[in-house]
PDB file of C-alpha atoms and ligand atoms in Angstrom:
ATOM      1  CA  MET A   5     -22.879 245.247  86.490  1.00  0.00           C
ATOM      2  CA  ILE A   6     -23.619 242.587  84.916  1.00  0.00           C
ATOM      3  CA  LYS A   7     -20.999 239.794  83.691  1.00  0.00           C
ATOM      4  CA  PHE A   8     -20.887 236.565  81.452  1.00  0.00           C
ATOM      5  CA  ILE A   9     -19.650 234.018  81.931  1.00  0.00           C
ATOM      6  CA  GLU A  10     -17.628 231.973  78.937  1.00  0.00           C
ATOM      7  CA  GLN A  11     -17.989 228.103  80.761  1.00  0.00           C
ATOM      8  CA  GLU A  12     -14.896 226.579  78.108  1.00  0.00           C
ATOM      9  CA  PRO A  13     -16.501 223.885  75.535  1.00  0.00           C
ATOM     10  CA  TYR A  14     -13.167 222.736  75.119  1.00  0.00           C
ATOM     11  CA  SER A  15     -11.090 223.751  77.795  1.00  0.00           C
ATOM     12  CA  PRO A  16     -11.037 223.274  81.661  1.00  0.00           C
ATOM     13  CA  ILE A  17     -11.518 227.002  82.406  1.00  0.00           C
ATOM     14  CA  ALA A  18     -14.129 229.513  82.469  1.00  0.00           C
ATOM     15  CA  HIS A  19     -13.111 233.898  81.469  1.00  0.00           C
ATOM     16  CA  THR A  20     -15.589 236.190  83.165  1.00  0.00           C
ATOM     17  CA  TYR A  21     -15.994 239.277  81.098  1.00  0.00           C
ATOM     18  CA  GLU A  22     -18.412 242.882  82.315  1.00  0.00           C
ATOM     19  CA  VAL A  23     -21.004 243.749  79.883  1.00  0.00           C
ATOM     20  CA  GLU A  24     -22.238 247.052  79.728  1.00  0.00           C
ATOM     21  CA  LYS A  25     -24.901 246.464  77.626  1.00  0.00           C
ATOM     22  CA  ILE A  26     -26.153 243.140  75.286  1.00  0.00           C
ATOM     23  CA  LEU A  27     -26.361 244.827  71.877  1.00  0.00           C
ATOM     24  CA  HIS A  28     -27.581 242.572  69.822  1.00  0.00           C
ATOM     25  CA  LYS A  29     -28.673 238.676  70.617  1.00  0.00           C
ATOM     26  CA  GLU A  30     -30.276 236.623  67.472  1.00  0.00           C
ATOM     27  CA  LYS A  31     -30.218 232.406  66.633  1.00  0.00           C
ATOM     28  CA  SER A  32     -29.675 231.930  62.689  1.00  0.00           C
ATOM     29  CA  LYS A  33     -30.125 228.501  61.432  1.00  0.00           C
ATOM     30  CA  PHE A  34     -26.774 227.444  62.912  1.00  0.00           C
ATOM     31  CA  GLN A  35     -26.365 229.095  65.977  1.00  0.00           C
ATOM     32  CA  GLU A  36     -27.009 231.919  68.532  1.00  0.00           C
ATOM     33  CA  LEU A  37     -24.741 235.040  67.702  1.00  0.00           C
ATOM     34  CA  THR A  38     -24.202 238.309  70.799  1.00  0.00           C
ATOM     35  CA  VAL A  39     -22.401 241.477  70.618  1.00  0.00           C
ATOM     36  CA  ILE A  40     -21.353 242.559  74.508  1.00  0.00           C
ATOM     37  CA  GLN A  41     -20.042 245.739  74.637  1.00  0.00           C
ATOM     38  CA  ASN A  42     -17.234 244.908  77.528  1.00  0.00           C
ATOM     39  CA  PRO A  43     -15.183 248.023  79.463  1.00  0.00           C
ATOM     40  CA  PHE A  44     -11.869 246.804  78.064  1.00  0.00           C
ATOM     41  CA  PHE A  45     -12.056 244.911  75.279  1.00  0.00           C
ATOM     42  CA  GLY A  46     -15.191 247.293  73.404  1.00  0.00           C
ATOM     43  CA  ARG A  47     -17.004 244.697  71.370  1.00  0.00           C
ATOM     44  CA  MET A  48     -17.494 241.453  71.663  1.00  0.00           C
ATOM     45  CA  LEU A  49     -18.968 238.859  69.219  1.00  0.00           C
ATOM     46  CA  LEU A  50     -19.990 235.474  71.077  1.00  0.00           C
ATOM     47  CA  LEU A  51     -21.484 232.684  68.690  1.00  0.00           C
ATOM     48  CA  ASP A  52     -23.161 229.769  71.434  1.00  0.00           C
ATOM     49  CA  GLY A  53     -21.717 231.990  74.109  1.00  0.00           C
ATOM     50  CA  ILE A  54     -18.127 231.539  73.217  1.00  0.00           C
ATOM     51  CA  VAL A  55     -15.533 234.656  71.703  1.00  0.00           C
ATOM     52  CA  GLN A  56     -14.588 235.141  68.563  1.00  0.00           C
ATOM     53  CA  ILE A  57     -14.078 238.546  68.203  1.00  0.00           C
ATOM     54  CA  THR A  58     -12.741 241.303  70.225  1.00  0.00           C
ATOM     55  CA  ASP A  59     -12.912 245.181  69.102  1.00  0.00           C
ATOM     56  CA  ARG A  60      -9.229 245.269  71.152  1.00  0.00           C
ATOM     57  CA  ASP A  61      -7.570 242.099  70.420  1.00  0.00           C
ATOM     58  CA  GLU A  62      -9.284 241.322  66.881  1.00  0.00           C
ATOM     59  CA  LEU A  63      -5.652 242.242  64.627  1.00  0.00           C
ATOM     60  CA  PHE A  64      -3.678 239.894  66.799  1.00  0.00           C
ATOM     61  CA  TYR A  65      -5.892 236.453  64.998  1.00  0.00           C
ATOM     62  CA  HIS A  66      -6.345 237.837  62.087  1.00  0.00           C
ATOM     63  CA  GLU A  67      -3.070 239.358  60.746  1.00  0.00           C
ATOM     64  CA  ILE A  68      -1.408 236.497  61.766  1.00  0.00           C
ATOM     65  CA  ILE A  69      -3.976 233.344  60.665  1.00  0.00           C
ATOM     66  CA  THR A  70      -3.692 235.719  57.492  1.00  0.00           C
ATOM     67  CA  GLN A  71      -0.077 237.235  56.317  1.00  0.00           C
ATOM     68  CA  ILE A  72       1.992 233.835  57.211  1.00  0.00           C
ATOM     69  CA  VAL A  73       1.164 232.183  54.373  1.00  0.00           C
ATOM     70  CA  MET A  74       0.483 235.873  52.288  1.00  0.00           C
ATOM     71  CA  HIS A  75       4.099 236.425  52.561  1.00  0.00           C
ATOM     72  CA  ALA A  76       5.164 233.461  52.107  1.00  0.00           C
ATOM     73  CA  HIS A  77       3.763 232.621  48.961  1.00  0.00           C
ATOM     74  CA  PRO A  78       5.433 233.802  45.993  1.00  0.00           C
ATOM     75  CA  GLU A  79       2.156 235.688  44.754  1.00  0.00           C
ATOM     76  CA  PRO A  80      -0.789 235.284  46.715  1.00  0.00           C
ATOM     77  CA  LYS A  81      -4.011 236.033  43.450  1.00  0.00           C
ATOM     78  CA  ARG A  82      -6.721 233.856  44.374  1.00  0.00           C
ATOM     79  CA  VAL A  83      -7.406 233.164  47.592  1.00  0.00           C
ATOM     80  CA  VAL A  84     -10.614 231.227  49.460  1.00  0.00           C
ATOM     81  CA  VAL A  85     -11.149 232.201  52.917  1.00  0.00           C
ATOM     82  CA  ILE A  86     -13.225 229.996  54.881  1.00  0.00           C
ATOM     83  CA  GLY A  87     -15.492 230.726  57.582  1.00  0.00           C
ATOM     84  CA  GLY A  88     -14.223 234.369  59.267  1.00  0.00           C
ATOM     85  CA  GLY A  89     -17.646 235.585  58.316  1.00  0.00           C
ATOM     86  CA  ASP A  90     -16.622 238.907  60.483  1.00  0.00           C
ATOM     87  CA  GLY A  91     -14.619 239.425  57.045  1.00  0.00           C
ATOM     88  CA  GLY A  92     -10.818 240.074  59.757  1.00  0.00           C
ATOM     89  CA  VAL A  93      -8.826 237.783  57.183  1.00  0.00           C
ATOM     90  CA  VAL A  94     -10.903 239.457  53.840  1.00  0.00           C
ATOM     91  CA  LYS A  95      -9.545 242.249  54.985  1.00  0.00           C
ATOM     92  CA  GLU A  96      -5.939 241.348  55.535  1.00  0.00           C
ATOM     93  CA  VAL A  97      -5.941 238.738  52.195  1.00  0.00           C
ATOM     94  CA  LEU A  98      -6.717 242.271  50.323  1.00  0.00           C
ATOM     95  CA  LYS A  99      -3.695 244.516  51.830  1.00  0.00           C
ATOM     96  CA  HIS A 100      -1.873 242.440  49.052  1.00  0.00           C
ATOM     97  CA  LYS A 101      -1.859 244.185  45.410  1.00  0.00           C
ATOM     98  CA  SER A 102      -1.074 240.822  43.972  1.00  0.00           C
ATOM     99  CA  VAL A 103      -4.705 239.842  45.105  1.00  0.00           C
ATOM    100  CA  GLU A 104      -7.117 238.985  42.055  1.00  0.00           C
ATOM    101  CA  LYS A 105      -9.419 237.468  43.176  1.00  0.00           C
ATOM    102  CA  VAL A 106     -11.110 236.310  47.203  1.00  0.00           C
ATOM    103  CA  TYR A 107     -14.208 233.728  47.665  1.00  0.00           C
ATOM    104  CA  PHE A 108     -15.228 234.192  51.223  1.00  0.00           C
ATOM    105  CA  VAL A 109     -17.299 231.354  52.056  1.00  0.00           C
ATOM    106  CA  GLU A 110     -19.191 231.153  55.447  1.00  0.00           C
ATOM    107  CA  ILE A 111     -21.839 229.492  56.347  1.00  0.00           C
ATOM    108  CA  ASP A 112     -24.033 231.400  57.991  1.00  0.00           C
ATOM    109  CA  GLU A 113     -25.363 234.642  56.899  1.00  0.00           C
ATOM    110  CA  ALA A 114     -26.051 236.155  60.305  1.00  0.00           C
ATOM    111  CA  VAL A 115     -22.409 236.421  61.023  1.00  0.00           C
ATOM    112  CA  ILE A 116     -21.437 238.476  58.337  1.00  0.00           C
ATOM    113  CA  ARG A 117     -24.815 240.546  58.252  1.00  0.00           C
ATOM    114  CA  VAL A 118     -23.775 241.003  62.242  1.00  0.00           C
ATOM    115  CA  SER A 119     -20.560 242.183  61.866  1.00  0.00           C
ATOM    116  CA  LYS A 120     -21.245 244.434  59.441  1.00  0.00           C
ATOM    117  CA  GLU A 121     -23.725 246.724  61.565  1.00  0.00           C
ATOM    118  CA  PHE A 122     -21.121 245.975  64.858  1.00  0.00           C
ATOM    119  CA  PHE A 123     -18.038 245.493  63.687  1.00  0.00           C
ATOM    120  CA  PRO A 124     -17.981 248.111  60.629  1.00  0.00           C
ATOM    121  CA  SER A 125     -14.381 248.546  60.429  1.00  0.00           C
ATOM    122  CA  VAL A 126     -13.255 244.579  60.505  1.00  0.00           C
ATOM    123  CA  SER A 127     -16.107 243.648  58.215  1.00  0.00           C
ATOM    124  CA  GLU A 128     -15.555 247.157  56.045  1.00  0.00           C
ATOM    125  CA  LYS A 129     -14.079 244.982  52.922  1.00  0.00           C
ATOM    126  CA  VAL A 130     -15.982 242.494  52.169  1.00  0.00           C
ATOM    127  CA  ASP A 131     -17.767 244.563  49.588  1.00  0.00           C
ATOM    128  CA  ASP A 132     -14.935 244.659  47.772  1.00  0.00           C
ATOM    129  CA  PRO A 133     -14.682 244.160  43.585  1.00  0.00           C
ATOM    130  CA  LYS A 134     -12.280 241.021  43.912  1.00  0.00           C
ATOM    131  CA  VAL A 135     -14.163 239.514  46.836  1.00  0.00           C
ATOM    132  CA  GLU A 136     -17.213 237.200  45.610  1.00  0.00           C
ATOM    133  CA  ILE A 137     -19.310 236.060  48.682  1.00  0.00           C
ATOM    134  CA  LYS A 138     -20.393 231.999  49.107  1.00  0.00           C
ATOM    135  CA  VAL A 139     -22.599 231.203  51.692  1.00  0.00           C
ATOM    136  CA  MET A 140     -22.614 227.674  52.012  1.00  0.00           C
ATOM    137  CA  ASP A 141     -20.293 224.573  53.154  1.00  0.00           C
ATOM    138  CA  GLY A 142     -16.541 225.592  52.806  1.00  0.00           C
ATOM    139  CA  ALA A 143     -15.919 221.239  52.882  1.00  0.00           C
ATOM    140  CA  GLU A 144     -18.529 221.428  49.938  1.00  0.00           C
ATOM    141  CA  PHE A 145     -17.093 224.935  48.393  1.00  0.00           C
ATOM    142  CA  VAL A 146     -13.426 223.516  47.986  1.00  0.00           C
ATOM    143  CA  ARG A 147     -14.450 220.477  45.648  1.00  0.00           C
ATOM    144  CA  SER A 148     -15.745 223.087  43.057  1.00  0.00           C
ATOM    145  CA  VAL A 149     -13.142 225.798  42.724  1.00  0.00           C
ATOM    146  CA  LYS A 150      -9.735 224.904  41.115  1.00  0.00           C
ATOM    147  CA  ASN A 151      -5.880 227.342  40.613  1.00  0.00           C
ATOM    148  CA  ILE A 152      -6.183 228.529  44.697  1.00  0.00           C
ATOM    149  CA  ASP A 153      -3.682 229.730  45.874  1.00  0.00           C
ATOM    150  CA  ILE A 154      -4.364 230.171  49.149  1.00  0.00           C
ATOM    151  CA  THR A 155      -6.943 228.737  51.427  1.00  0.00           C
ATOM    152  CA  ILE A 156      -7.605 230.244  54.984  1.00  0.00           C
ATOM    153  CA  VAL A 157      -9.572 228.408  57.266  1.00  0.00           C
ATOM    154  CA  ASP A 158     -10.916 230.739  60.066  1.00  0.00           C
ATOM    155  CA  SER A 159     -13.134 228.754  61.416  1.00  0.00           C
ATOM    156  CA  THR A 160     -15.379 228.330  65.091  1.00  0.00           C
ATOM    157  CA  ASP A 161     -13.726 226.177  67.115  1.00  0.00           C
ATOM    158  CA  VAL A 162     -11.682 222.581  65.222  1.00  0.00           C
ATOM    159  CA  ILE A 163     -13.656 220.388  67.750  1.00  0.00           C
ATOM    160  CA  GLY A 164     -17.242 222.285  67.294  1.00  0.00           C
ATOM    161  CA  PHE A 165     -19.824 221.652  64.219  1.00  0.00           C
ATOM    162  CA  ALA A 166     -16.955 222.976  62.169  1.00  0.00           C
ATOM    163  CA  ARG A 167     -14.944 219.666  62.484  1.00  0.00           C
ATOM    164  CA  THR A 168     -15.861 218.485  58.750  1.00  0.00           C
ATOM    165  CA  LEU A 169     -13.082 221.500  57.976  1.00  0.00           C
ATOM    166  CA  PHE A 170     -10.554 219.039  59.101  1.00  0.00           C
ATOM    167  CA  THR A 171     -10.564 215.803  57.810  1.00  0.00           C
ATOM    168  CA  LYS A 172      -8.175 214.677  55.560  1.00  0.00           C
ATOM    169  CA  GLU A 173     -10.925 214.397  53.107  1.00  0.00           C
ATOM    170  CA  PHE A 174     -11.302 217.854  53.281  1.00  0.00           C
ATOM    171  CA  PHE A 175      -7.201 218.662  53.008  1.00  0.00           C
ATOM    172  CA  ASP A 176      -7.408 216.486  49.898  1.00  0.00           C
ATOM    173  CA  ASN A 177      -9.978 218.586  48.113  1.00  0.00           C
ATOM    174  CA  VAL A 178      -8.303 221.356  49.471  1.00  0.00           C
ATOM    175  CA  LYS A 179      -5.009 220.223  48.274  1.00  0.00           C
ATOM    176  CA  ASN A 180      -6.671 219.286  44.521  1.00  0.00           C
ATOM    177  CA  SER A 181      -7.924 223.131  44.586  1.00  0.00           C
ATOM    178  CA  MET A 182      -4.647 224.686  44.655  1.00  0.00           C
ATOM    179  CA  ASN A 183      -1.896 225.524  42.287  1.00  0.00           C
ATOM    180  CA  SER A 184       1.620 224.273  42.030  1.00  0.00           C
ATOM    181  CA  ASN A 185       2.121 226.871  44.420  1.00  0.00           C
ATOM    182  CA  GLY A 186      -0.729 226.393  47.232  1.00  0.00           C
ATOM    183  CA  MET A 187      -0.677 226.749  50.600  1.00  0.00           C
ATOM    184  CA  PHE A 188      -3.124 225.959  52.996  1.00  0.00           C
ATOM    185  CA  VAL A 189      -3.525 227.266  57.404  1.00  0.00           C
ATOM    186  CA  THR A 190      -5.946 226.601  59.526  1.00  0.00           C
ATOM    187  CA  HIS A 191      -6.452 227.565  63.359  1.00  0.00           C
ATOM    188  CA  THR A 192      -5.445 224.991  65.634  1.00  0.00           C
ATOM    189  CA  GLU A 193      -6.603 225.494  68.974  1.00  0.00           C
ATOM    190  CA  SER A 194      -4.200 225.520  72.098  1.00  0.00           C
ATOM    191  CA  LEU A 195      -0.758 224.175  73.195  1.00  0.00           C
ATOM    192  CA  HIS A 196      -1.960 224.253  76.696  1.00  0.00           C
ATOM    193  CA  PHE A 197      -5.403 222.386  76.662  1.00  0.00           C
ATOM    194  CA  HIS A 198      -5.562 220.783  72.960  1.00  0.00           C
ATOM    195  CA  LYS A 199      -2.010 219.702  72.550  1.00  0.00           C
ATOM    196  CA  ASP A 200      -3.319 216.168  70.843  1.00  0.00           C
ATOM    197  CA  ILE A 201      -5.196 218.010  69.336  1.00  0.00           C
ATOM    198  CA  VAL A 202      -2.237 220.230  67.442  1.00  0.00           C
ATOM    199  CA  ILE A 203      -0.524 216.539  66.671  1.00  0.00           C
ATOM    200  CA  GLU A 204      -3.459 215.493  65.317  1.00  0.00           C
ATOM    201  CA  MET A 205      -3.631 217.945  62.621  1.00  0.00           C
ATOM    202  CA  GLN A 206       0.254 217.837  62.031  1.00  0.00           C
ATOM    203  CA  GLU A 207      -0.769 214.323  61.342  1.00  0.00           C
ATOM    204  CA  ASN A 208      -3.386 214.648  59.360  1.00  0.00           C
ATOM    205  CA  LEU A 209      -1.856 217.239  57.246  1.00  0.00           C
ATOM    206  CA  LYS A 210       0.645 215.389  56.207  1.00  0.00           C
ATOM    207  CA  LYS A 211      -0.509 212.816  54.748  1.00  0.00           C
ATOM    208  CA  VAL A 212      -1.448 215.092  51.562  1.00  0.00           C
ATOM    209  CA  PHE A 213       0.952 218.191  51.593  1.00  0.00           C
ATOM    210  CA  PRO A 214       4.365 217.699  51.281  1.00  0.00           C
ATOM    211  CA  VAL A 215       5.682 220.338  53.954  1.00  0.00           C
ATOM    212  CA  VAL A 216       3.853 220.367  56.987  1.00  0.00           C
ATOM    213  CA  ASP A 217       4.355 223.336  59.526  1.00  0.00           C
ATOM    214  CA  LEU A 218       3.464 224.686  63.016  1.00  0.00           C
ATOM    215  CA  TYR A 219       3.339 228.772  64.192  1.00  0.00           C
ATOM    216  CA  THR A 220       1.817 229.936  67.229  1.00  0.00           C
ATOM    217  CA  GLN A 221       0.274 233.120  68.890  1.00  0.00           C
ATOM    218  CA  CYS A 222      -1.048 234.919  71.533  1.00  0.00           C
ATOM    219  CA  ILE A 223      -4.356 236.100  71.979  1.00  0.00           C
ATOM    220  CA  ALA A 224      -5.933 237.543  75.107  1.00  0.00           C
ATOM    221  CA  THR A 225      -9.546 236.304  74.052  1.00  0.00           C
ATOM    222  CA  TYR A 226      -9.061 232.794  73.597  1.00  0.00           C
ATOM    223  CA  PRO A 227      -8.124 229.640  76.232  1.00  0.00           C
ATOM    224  CA  GLY A 228      -4.929 229.215  77.308  1.00  0.00           C
ATOM    225  CA  ASN A 229      -4.432 232.424  75.105  1.00  0.00           C
ATOM    226  CA  TRP A 230      -1.526 230.595  73.402  1.00  0.00           C
ATOM    227  CA  TRP A 231      -3.287 229.076  69.752  1.00  0.00           C
ATOM    228  CA  ALA A 232      -1.689 227.263  67.130  1.00  0.00           C
ATOM    229  CA  PHE A 233      -1.511 227.385  63.862  1.00  0.00           C
ATOM    230  CA  ALA A 234      -1.412 224.973  61.452  1.00  0.00           C
ATOM    231  CA  VAL A 235       0.274 225.219  57.365  1.00  0.00           C
ATOM    232  CA  GLY A 236       0.718 222.669  55.157  1.00  0.00           C
ATOM    233  CA  THR A 237       2.032 223.695  51.718  1.00  0.00           C
ATOM    234  CA  SER A 238       2.215 222.253  48.128  1.00  0.00           C
ATOM    235  CA  GLY A 239       6.281 222.203  48.599  1.00  0.00           C
ATOM    236  CA  LEU A 240       7.398 226.231  50.106  1.00  0.00           C
ATOM    237  CA  ASP A 241       8.154 226.181  53.370  1.00  0.00           C
ATOM    238  CA  PRO A 242       5.918 228.592  55.426  1.00  0.00           C
ATOM    239  CA  ARG A 243       8.800 229.940  57.488  1.00  0.00           C
ATOM    240  CA  VAL A 244      10.319 231.931  54.171  1.00  0.00           C
ATOM    241  CA  MET A 245       9.002 235.624  52.970  1.00  0.00           C
ATOM    242  CA  ARG A 246       8.924 235.080  48.852  1.00  0.00           C
ATOM    243  CA  HIS A 247       8.135 239.251  48.830  1.00  0.00           C
ATOM    244  CA  PRO A 248       8.694 242.019  50.882  1.00  0.00           C
ATOM    245  CA  PHE A 249       6.944 243.169  53.983  1.00  0.00           C
ATOM    246  CA  GLU A 250       5.323 246.156  52.413  1.00  0.00           C
ATOM    247  CA  ILE A 251       1.972 246.505  53.873  1.00  0.00           C
ATOM    248  CA  GLU A 252       0.161 248.745  57.117  1.00  0.00           C
ATOM    249  CA  THR A 253       0.181 245.993  59.530  1.00  0.00           C
ATOM    250  CA  LYS A 254      -0.255 246.399  63.911  1.00  0.00           C
ATOM    251  CA  TYR A 255       1.898 243.414  65.358  1.00  0.00           C
ATOM    252  CA  TYR A 256       2.627 240.903  61.827  1.00  0.00           C
ATOM    253  CA  ASP A 257       6.254 242.417  60.487  1.00  0.00           C
ATOM    254  CA  ASP A 258       9.304 240.479  58.390  1.00  0.00           C
ATOM    255  CA  GLU A 259      10.732 240.008  61.844  1.00  0.00           C
ATOM    256  CA  ILE A 260       8.346 238.185  63.188  1.00  0.00           C
ATOM    257  CA  HIS A 261       7.414 236.239  60.584  1.00  0.00           C
ATOM    258  CA  GLU A 262       9.775 233.327  60.841  1.00  0.00           C
ATOM    259  CA  ARG A 263       9.696 234.162  65.281  1.00  0.00           C
ATOM    260  CA  LEU A 264       6.278 232.749  65.343  1.00  0.00           C
ATOM    261  CA  PHE A 265       6.682 229.202  64.265  1.00  0.00           C
ATOM    262  CA  VAL A 266       8.020 226.946  67.125  1.00  0.00           C
ATOM    263  CA  THR A 267      11.801 225.773  67.063  1.00  0.00           C
ATOM    264  CA  LYS A 268      12.511 222.911  64.675  1.00  0.00           C
ATOM    265  CA  LYS A 269      13.802 220.617  67.970  1.00  0.00           C
ATOM    266  CA  PHE A 270      10.592 221.665  70.193  1.00  0.00           C
ATOM    267  CA  TYR A 271       8.576 220.579  66.889  1.00  0.00           C
ATOM    268  CA  LYS A 272      10.034 217.243  66.966  1.00  0.00           C
ATOM    269  CA  LYS A 273       9.744 216.026  69.970  1.00  0.00           C
ATOM    270  CA  LEU A 274       6.108 217.413  70.312  1.00  0.00           C
ATOM    271  CA  ILE A 275       5.063 215.262  66.938  1.00  0.00           C
ATOM    272  CA  ASN A 276       6.740 212.359  68.085  1.00  0.00           C
ATOM    273  CA  ARG A 277       4.761 212.669  71.152  1.00  0.00           C
ATOM    274  CA  GLU A 278       7.824 212.562  73.511  1.00  0.00           C
ATOM    275  CA  LEU A 279       6.463 215.725  75.271  1.00  0.00           C
ATOM    276  CA  LYS A 280       4.143 215.138  78.514  1.00  0.00           C
ATOM    277  CA  TRP A 281       2.249 217.936  80.204  1.00  0.00           C
TER     278      TRP A 281
HETATM  279  N1  LIG B  12     -11.799 231.893  65.067  1.00  0.00           N
HETATM  280  C1  LIG B  12     -11.762 231.228  66.290  1.00  0.00           C
HETATM  281  C2  LIG B  12     -12.528 231.114  67.717  1.00  0.00           C
HETATM  282  C3  LIG B  12     -11.724 230.013  68.340  1.00  0.00           C
HETATM  283  C4  LIG B  12     -12.566 230.378  69.832  1.00  0.00           C
HETATM  284  N2  LIG B  12     -12.305 229.618  71.116  1.00  0.00           N
HETATM  285  C5  LIG B  12     -12.921 229.226  71.921  1.00  0.00           C
HETATM  286  N3  LIG B  12     -12.835 230.473  72.782  1.00  0.00           N
HETATM  287  N4  LIG B  12     -12.825 228.190  72.391  1.00  0.00           N
HETATM  288  C6  LIG B  12     -13.022 232.634  65.093  1.00  0.00           C
HETATM  289  C7  LIG B  12     -13.129 233.659  64.713  1.00  0.00           C
HETATM  290  C8  LIG B  12     -11.846 235.247  63.922  1.00  0.00           C
HETATM  291  N5  LIG B  12     -12.412 235.872  62.688  1.00  0.00           N
END
């Protein structure tokens, strides 16, 4: 059987996956897209040779990047999703009846198209009437919008070509696009391999958002398997749920919500750079 070796560009590690079939390969204006079939994970979407989602474990990422802020916000109505061309985050957002509008901002139309073809159940909601698809740079989009309740960045690696989505200038624009209960979440790599990036992201967010926090989730296919998510809010504590858990999920629920956050003692030591590993 052919093997695909994912040499992690930013972590000292490589993963090897069996390839039953290469289902798709193309070069878009921005990146190389590949879809392979693996006996365990099912279909896998690779962007520039990096695993983004798999049939089997996408839910652990999509539920968790989305549902924490969606439940911490009192009534999310207007949501911006940046990246996430596979539609997994959009699907999670639309589980909430309060949502009236989703701006789905993906720079690469090829990711949306290929996901619709090969991951139809992940991208099943991208053509919902509440969704407005914008094929453009998310950093540019946030400058033109107002009254947003939640902004979710579901990009490729923070260190790669998505780095404009992690600058203070971008965070300022996100903050300005939000109403008074606004919340922002983004993934920030692995605590095992990118401790400094995780800390830096918290520091940058703190320059802009009054409340900043950190939670993590295990993801089978990302380096270190211990993936970090940074939240910034206009004042509300994201550890608190502000409406009941009433949607259907496989993993996220009201018991896990607060448990996913790192402890306050650990957070303090981490941010003060007291921890060495
Ligand atoms: N976005 C984050 C993928 C990061 C993977 N990084 C890596 N393997 N180095 C996933 C997009 C899912 N909608």
